[in-house]
XYZ file of C-alpha atoms in Angstrom:
405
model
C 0.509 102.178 -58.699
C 1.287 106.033 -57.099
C 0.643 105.952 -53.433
C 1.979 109.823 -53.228
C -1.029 111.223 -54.868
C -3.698 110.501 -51.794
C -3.630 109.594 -48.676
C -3.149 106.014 -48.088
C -5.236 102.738 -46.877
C -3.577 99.439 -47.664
C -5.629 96.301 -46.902
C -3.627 92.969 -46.580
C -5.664 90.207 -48.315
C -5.975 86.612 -49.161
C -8.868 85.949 -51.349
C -9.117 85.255 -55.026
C -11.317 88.423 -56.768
C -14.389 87.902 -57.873
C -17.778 89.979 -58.566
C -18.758 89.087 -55.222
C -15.633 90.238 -53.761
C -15.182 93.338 -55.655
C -18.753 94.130 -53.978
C -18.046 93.278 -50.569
C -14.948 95.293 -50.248
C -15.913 98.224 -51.859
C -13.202 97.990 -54.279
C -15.265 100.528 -57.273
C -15.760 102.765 -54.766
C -14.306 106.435 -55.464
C -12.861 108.329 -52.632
C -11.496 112.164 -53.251
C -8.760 112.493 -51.177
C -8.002 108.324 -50.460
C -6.291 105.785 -52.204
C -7.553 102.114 -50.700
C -5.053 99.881 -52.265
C -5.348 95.686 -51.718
C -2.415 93.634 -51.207
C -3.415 89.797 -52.337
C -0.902 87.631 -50.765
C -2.269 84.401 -51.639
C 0.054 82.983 -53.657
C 2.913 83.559 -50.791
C 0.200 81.885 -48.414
C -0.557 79.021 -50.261
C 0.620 78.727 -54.147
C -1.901 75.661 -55.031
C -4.879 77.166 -53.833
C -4.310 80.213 -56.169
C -3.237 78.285 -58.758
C -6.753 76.001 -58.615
C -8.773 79.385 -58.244
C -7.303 80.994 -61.134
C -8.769 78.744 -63.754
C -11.252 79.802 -65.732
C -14.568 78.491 -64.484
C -13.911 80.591 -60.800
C -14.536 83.448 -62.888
C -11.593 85.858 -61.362
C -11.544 89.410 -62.816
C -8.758 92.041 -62.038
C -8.996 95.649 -60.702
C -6.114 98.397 -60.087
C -5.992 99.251 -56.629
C -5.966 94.698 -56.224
C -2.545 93.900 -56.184
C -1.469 90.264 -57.230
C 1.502 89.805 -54.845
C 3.380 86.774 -56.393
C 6.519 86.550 -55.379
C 8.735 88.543 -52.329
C 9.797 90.116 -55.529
C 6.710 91.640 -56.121
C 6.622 92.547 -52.677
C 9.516 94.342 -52.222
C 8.489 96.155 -55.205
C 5.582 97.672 -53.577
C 7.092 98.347 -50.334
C 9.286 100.776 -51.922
C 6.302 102.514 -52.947
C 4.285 103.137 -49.648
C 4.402 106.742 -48.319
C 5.869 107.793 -45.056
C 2.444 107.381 -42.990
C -0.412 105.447 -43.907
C -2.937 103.158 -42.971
C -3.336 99.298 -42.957
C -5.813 96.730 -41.950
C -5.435 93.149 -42.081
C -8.126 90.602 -43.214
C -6.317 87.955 -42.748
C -6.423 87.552 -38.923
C -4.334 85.440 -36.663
C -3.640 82.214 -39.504
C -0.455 83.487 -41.211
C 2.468 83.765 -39.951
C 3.520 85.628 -43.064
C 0.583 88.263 -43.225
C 1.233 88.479 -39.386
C 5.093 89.669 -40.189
C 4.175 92.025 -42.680
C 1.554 93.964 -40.532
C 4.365 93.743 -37.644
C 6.308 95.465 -40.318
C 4.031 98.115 -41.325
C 3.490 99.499 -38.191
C 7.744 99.904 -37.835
C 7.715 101.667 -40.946
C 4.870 104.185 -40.882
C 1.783 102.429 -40.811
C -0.773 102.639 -38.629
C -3.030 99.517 -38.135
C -7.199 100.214 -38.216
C -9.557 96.855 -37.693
C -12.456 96.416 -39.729
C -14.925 93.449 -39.008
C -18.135 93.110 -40.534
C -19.558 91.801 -37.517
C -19.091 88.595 -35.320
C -22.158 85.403 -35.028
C -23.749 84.545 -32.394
C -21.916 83.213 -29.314
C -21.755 79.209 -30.046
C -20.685 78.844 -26.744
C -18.845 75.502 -28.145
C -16.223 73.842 -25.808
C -13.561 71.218 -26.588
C -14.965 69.165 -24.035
C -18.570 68.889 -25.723
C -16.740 68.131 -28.661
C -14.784 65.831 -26.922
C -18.035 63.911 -25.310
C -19.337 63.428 -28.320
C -16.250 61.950 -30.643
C -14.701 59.599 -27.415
C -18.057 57.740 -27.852
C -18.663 57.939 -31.700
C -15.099 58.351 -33.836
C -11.853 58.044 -31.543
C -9.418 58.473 -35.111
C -11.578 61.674 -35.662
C -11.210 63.085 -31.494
C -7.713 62.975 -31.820
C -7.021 64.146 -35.680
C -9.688 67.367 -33.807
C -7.019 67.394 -30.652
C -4.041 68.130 -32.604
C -5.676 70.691 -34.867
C -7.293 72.503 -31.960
C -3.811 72.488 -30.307
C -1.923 73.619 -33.524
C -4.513 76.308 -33.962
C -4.866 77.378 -30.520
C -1.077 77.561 -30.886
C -0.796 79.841 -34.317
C -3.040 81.912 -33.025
C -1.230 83.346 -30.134
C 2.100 83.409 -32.171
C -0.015 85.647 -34.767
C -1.547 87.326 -31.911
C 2.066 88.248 -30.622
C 3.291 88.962 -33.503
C 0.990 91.430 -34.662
C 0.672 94.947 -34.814
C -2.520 96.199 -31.569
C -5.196 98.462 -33.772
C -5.564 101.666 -32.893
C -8.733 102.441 -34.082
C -11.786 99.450 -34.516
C -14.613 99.361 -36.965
C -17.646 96.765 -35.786
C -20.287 95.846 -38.490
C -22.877 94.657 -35.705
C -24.365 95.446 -32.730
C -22.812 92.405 -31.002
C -19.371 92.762 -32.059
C -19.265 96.681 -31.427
C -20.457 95.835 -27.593
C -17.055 93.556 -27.707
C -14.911 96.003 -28.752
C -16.020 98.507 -26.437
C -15.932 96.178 -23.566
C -12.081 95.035 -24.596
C -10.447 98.646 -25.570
C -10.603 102.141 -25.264
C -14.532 103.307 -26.299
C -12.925 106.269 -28.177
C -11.492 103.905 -30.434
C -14.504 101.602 -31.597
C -17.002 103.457 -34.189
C -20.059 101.514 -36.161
C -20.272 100.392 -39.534
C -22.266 99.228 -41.783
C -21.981 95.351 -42.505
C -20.990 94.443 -46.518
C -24.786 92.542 -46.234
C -26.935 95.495 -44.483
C -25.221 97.985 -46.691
C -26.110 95.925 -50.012
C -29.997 95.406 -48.124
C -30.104 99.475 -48.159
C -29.090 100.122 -51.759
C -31.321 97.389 -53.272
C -33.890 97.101 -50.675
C -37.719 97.372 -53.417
C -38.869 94.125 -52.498
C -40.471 91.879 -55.339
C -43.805 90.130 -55.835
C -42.289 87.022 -57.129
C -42.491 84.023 -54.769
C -42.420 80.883 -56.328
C -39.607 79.127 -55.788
C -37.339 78.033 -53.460
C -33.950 78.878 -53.150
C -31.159 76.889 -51.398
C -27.470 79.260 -50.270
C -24.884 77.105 -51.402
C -21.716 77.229 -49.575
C -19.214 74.587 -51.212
C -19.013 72.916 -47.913
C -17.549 69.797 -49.884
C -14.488 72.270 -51.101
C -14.650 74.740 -48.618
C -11.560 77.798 -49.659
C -11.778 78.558 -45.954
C -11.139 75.153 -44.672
C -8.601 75.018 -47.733
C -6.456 77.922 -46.573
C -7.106 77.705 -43.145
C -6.295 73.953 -42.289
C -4.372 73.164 -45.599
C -7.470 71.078 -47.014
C -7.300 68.563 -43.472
C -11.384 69.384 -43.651
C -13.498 67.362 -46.513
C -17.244 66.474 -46.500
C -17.958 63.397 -48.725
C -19.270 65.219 -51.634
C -21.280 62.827 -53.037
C -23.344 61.966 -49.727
C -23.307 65.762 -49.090
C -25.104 66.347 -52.079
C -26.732 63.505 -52.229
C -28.785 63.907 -49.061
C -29.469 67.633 -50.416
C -30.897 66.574 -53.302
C -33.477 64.192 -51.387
C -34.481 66.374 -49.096
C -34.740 69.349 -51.957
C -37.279 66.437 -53.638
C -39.335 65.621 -50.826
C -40.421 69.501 -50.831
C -41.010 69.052 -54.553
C -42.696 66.106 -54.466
C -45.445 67.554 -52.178
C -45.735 71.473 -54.091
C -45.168 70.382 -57.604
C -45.518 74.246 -58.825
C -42.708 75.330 -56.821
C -39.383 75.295 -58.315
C -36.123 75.045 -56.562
C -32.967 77.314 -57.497
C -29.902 76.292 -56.062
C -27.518 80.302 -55.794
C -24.595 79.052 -56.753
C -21.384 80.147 -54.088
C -19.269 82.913 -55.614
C -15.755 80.448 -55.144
C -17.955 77.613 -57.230
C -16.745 76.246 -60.237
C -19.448 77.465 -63.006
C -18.753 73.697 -64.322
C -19.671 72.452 -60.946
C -23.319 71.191 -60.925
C -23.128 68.400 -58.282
C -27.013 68.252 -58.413
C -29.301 68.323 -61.738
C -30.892 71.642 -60.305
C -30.817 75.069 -61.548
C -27.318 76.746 -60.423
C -27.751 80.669 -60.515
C -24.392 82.634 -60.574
C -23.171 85.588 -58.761
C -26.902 86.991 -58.117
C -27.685 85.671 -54.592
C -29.557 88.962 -53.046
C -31.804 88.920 -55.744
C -32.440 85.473 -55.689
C -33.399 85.514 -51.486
C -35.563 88.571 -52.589
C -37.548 86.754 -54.926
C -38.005 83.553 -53.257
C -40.711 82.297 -51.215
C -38.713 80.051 -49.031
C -34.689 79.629 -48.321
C -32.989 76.862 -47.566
C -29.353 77.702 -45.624
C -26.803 76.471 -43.500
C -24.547 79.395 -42.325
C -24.170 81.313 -45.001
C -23.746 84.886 -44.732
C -26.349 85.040 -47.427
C -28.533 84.281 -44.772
C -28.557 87.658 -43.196
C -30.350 88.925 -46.379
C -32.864 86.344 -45.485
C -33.471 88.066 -42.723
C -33.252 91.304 -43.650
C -36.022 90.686 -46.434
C -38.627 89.072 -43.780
C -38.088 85.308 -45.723
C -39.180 81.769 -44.244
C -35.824 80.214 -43.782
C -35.357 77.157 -42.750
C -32.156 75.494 -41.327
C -30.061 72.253 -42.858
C -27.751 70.482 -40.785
C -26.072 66.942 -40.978
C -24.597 64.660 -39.071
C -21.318 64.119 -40.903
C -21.004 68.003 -40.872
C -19.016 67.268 -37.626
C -16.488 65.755 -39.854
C -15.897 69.572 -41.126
C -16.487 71.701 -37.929
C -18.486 71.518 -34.826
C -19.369 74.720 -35.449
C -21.090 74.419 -38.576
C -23.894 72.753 -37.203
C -23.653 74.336 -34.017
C -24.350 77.913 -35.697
C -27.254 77.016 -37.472
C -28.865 75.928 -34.273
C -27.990 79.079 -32.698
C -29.562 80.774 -35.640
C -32.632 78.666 -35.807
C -33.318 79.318 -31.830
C -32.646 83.015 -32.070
C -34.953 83.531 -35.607
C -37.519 81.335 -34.408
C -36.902 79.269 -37.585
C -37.163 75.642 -38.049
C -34.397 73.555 -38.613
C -33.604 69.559 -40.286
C -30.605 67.546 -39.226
C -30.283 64.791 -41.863
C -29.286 61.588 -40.303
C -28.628 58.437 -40.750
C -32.976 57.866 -40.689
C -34.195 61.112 -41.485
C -35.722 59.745 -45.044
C -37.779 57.362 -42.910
C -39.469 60.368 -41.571
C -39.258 63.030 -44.411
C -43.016 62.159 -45.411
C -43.974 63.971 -42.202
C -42.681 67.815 -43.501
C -45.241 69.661 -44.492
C -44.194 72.867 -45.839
C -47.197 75.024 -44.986
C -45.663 75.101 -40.936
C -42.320 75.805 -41.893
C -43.357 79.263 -43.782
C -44.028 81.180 -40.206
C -41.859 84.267 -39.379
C -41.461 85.736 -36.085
C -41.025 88.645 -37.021
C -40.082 89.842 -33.475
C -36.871 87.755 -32.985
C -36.020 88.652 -36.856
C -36.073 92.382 -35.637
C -34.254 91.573 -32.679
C -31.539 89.112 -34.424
C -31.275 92.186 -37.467
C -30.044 94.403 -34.838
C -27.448 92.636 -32.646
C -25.855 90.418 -35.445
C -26.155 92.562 -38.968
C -26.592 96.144 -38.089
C -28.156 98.349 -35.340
C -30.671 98.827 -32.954
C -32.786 100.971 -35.016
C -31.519 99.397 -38.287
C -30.299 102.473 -39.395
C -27.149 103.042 -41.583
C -24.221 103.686 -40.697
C -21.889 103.991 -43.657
C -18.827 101.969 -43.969
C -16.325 103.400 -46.291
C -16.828 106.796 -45.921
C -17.345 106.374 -42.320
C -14.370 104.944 -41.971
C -12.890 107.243 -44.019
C -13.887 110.246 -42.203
C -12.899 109.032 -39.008
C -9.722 108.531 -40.245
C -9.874 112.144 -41.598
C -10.457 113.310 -37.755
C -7.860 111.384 -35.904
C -4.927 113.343 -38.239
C -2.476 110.866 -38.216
C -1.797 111.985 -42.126
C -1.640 115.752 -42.312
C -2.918 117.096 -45.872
């Protein structure tokens, strides 16, 4: 690719491409006088997970300006490319050592790092120690396999930390995280953006009539990619119980409102093979199932801000071996369920005793104050007015003249 044609953005990245992908980073989007080129490193990071999202079934698709980095080969090959000044944000954070060197190295060679993040959750306010309380009582094997990793992590993270290049100019997709930023650097340096999910809300916003079914956010929990790159696949749900208490509580719903159907919106890193459930699995059109659906059914997807957005009944699922995963997995949902006003079910060992007691009717309530008030601090705005996010960031970068024309 020619990088001496327009001005240059290079984004250092670690995620297989898919439709979903391609939409949430903008990557068809045509700028006049900028080139925004991706770097995939994955296959440096972490060969097997590439390899296992390459097959077929993941549904990967290829653009220009995403760059398969393979080998150092291919990486040296590209360096020689880059222009005197540019640009570069990195999307990996503080969990590779690698991506950390390269963005060390960009900034000795001309680059000049930007952050972009779409916009932090809620505070969990989790500690170690609460996770501590609980596993010295309940798993002791488990409290110490979570001791190490929190050390090791705690540990990566301030190599990567001190290894890295400081931003010079931040991008915040919410309220919350823009109120960070300004309280930890320079205010002339943090601008608002739209978040990938509010952005998508304000192109396809028409709401629909149709409200007859149910639809559940899928997250492939049981093979998270996150956990999988992140903590080298140390992380695994059971999937068969996972799914298994799912599909029970999806049929106690059904049971009682035998004209509602349930469609399960399939993750955009699932297997199109993998159908743990026998439920409808919809592909790679999860806005317009939440739009259409009378009722959703989440953990912590990010899917779930379109939930909100849209004014939809949503009600939380946690479970008790989710602390086998992360803490904070069923930690955010709670926070989510307090701050929307939402109800939520933990599934525990006994929760089937009990299921006959859900009646759907008094989980369909929206308050449609806190959904204002959560739409604003954690997915856009007070106001919920947009912002832009390419060409924002774009044109700021225009203004601070770092890259003369």
């Amino acid at each position: 690719m020619n990088y001496r044609k327009k001005k240059i953005l290079i984004v250092i990245e670690a995620n297989p491409l898919t439709k979903h992908t391609v939409v949430r980073m903008g990557l068809d989007t045509k700028f006049k006088k900028w080139k925004i080129v991706y770097w995939n490193v994955l296959n440096i990071i972490n060969k097997d997970i590439k390899k296992t999202y390459s097959l077929k079934g993941f549904r990967q698709i290829k653009r220009n300006n995403f760059i398969e980095i393979n080998s150092f080969r291919d990486l040296k090959k590209e360096i020689k490319k880059i222009p005197k000044k540019f640009y570069y944000l990195n999307h990996i954070g503080y969990k590779s050592i690698f991506s950390s060197t390269l963005d060390r190295y960009f900034s000795q060679v001309g680059g000049k790092k930007i952050y972009v993040h779409p916009g932090l959750d809620p505070d969990l306010k989790l500690t170690f120690f609460q996770v501590f309380n609980d596993l010295i009582i309940n798993n002791k094997t488990l409290l110490l396999k979570k001791t190490f990793n929190f050390l090791r992590g705690k540990i990566i993270f301030k190599i990567n930390e001190f290894i890295q290049a400081r931003p010079s100019i931040l991008f915040a997709g919410n309220n919350f995280t823009y109120q960070l930023f300004q309280r930890k650097f320079n205010t002339n340096c943090v601008f608002k953006i739209d978040s990938a999910e509010f952005e998508k809300f304000i192109y396809l916003k028409k709401l629909s009539k149709k409200k007859k079914y149910i639809v559940f956010l899928d997250q492939v929990l049981e093979g998270s990619f996150d956990h999988k790159l992140n903590y080298k696949g140390s992380r695994k749900l059971n999937k068969e119980i996972y799914w298994n208490n799912l599909n029970r509580l999806f049929n106690v719903f059904l049971s009682n409102y035998k004209k509602t159907k349930l469609i399960v919106a399939a993750h955009p890193r699932r297997n199109i093979s993998d159908r743990p459930i026998k439920k409808r699995f919809i592909y790679d059109n999860t806005y317009n199932l939440v739009k259409n659906s009378k009722l959703v059914f989440a953990h912590t997807s990010l899917s779930t801000k379109y939930a909100v957005l849209l004014k939809k009944p949503i009600i939380f699922i946690t479970m008790d071996i989710f602390k086998l995963l992360s803490f904070g997995n069923k930690k955010t949902s709670e926070v989510y369920s307090k701050l929307l006003g939402t109800n939520i079910i933990n599934i525990s060992d006994n929760f089937f005793e009990k299921s006959k007691r859900i009646k759907l009717k008094k989980l369909l309530y929206i308050d449609k104050v806190k959904y204002k008030k959560f739409a604003e601090q954690y997915i856009n705005f007070p106001g919920l007015k947009p912002q832009g996010r390419w060409n924002k960031i774009l044109k700021v970068l225009e203004n601070d003249n770092f890259i003369k024309n």
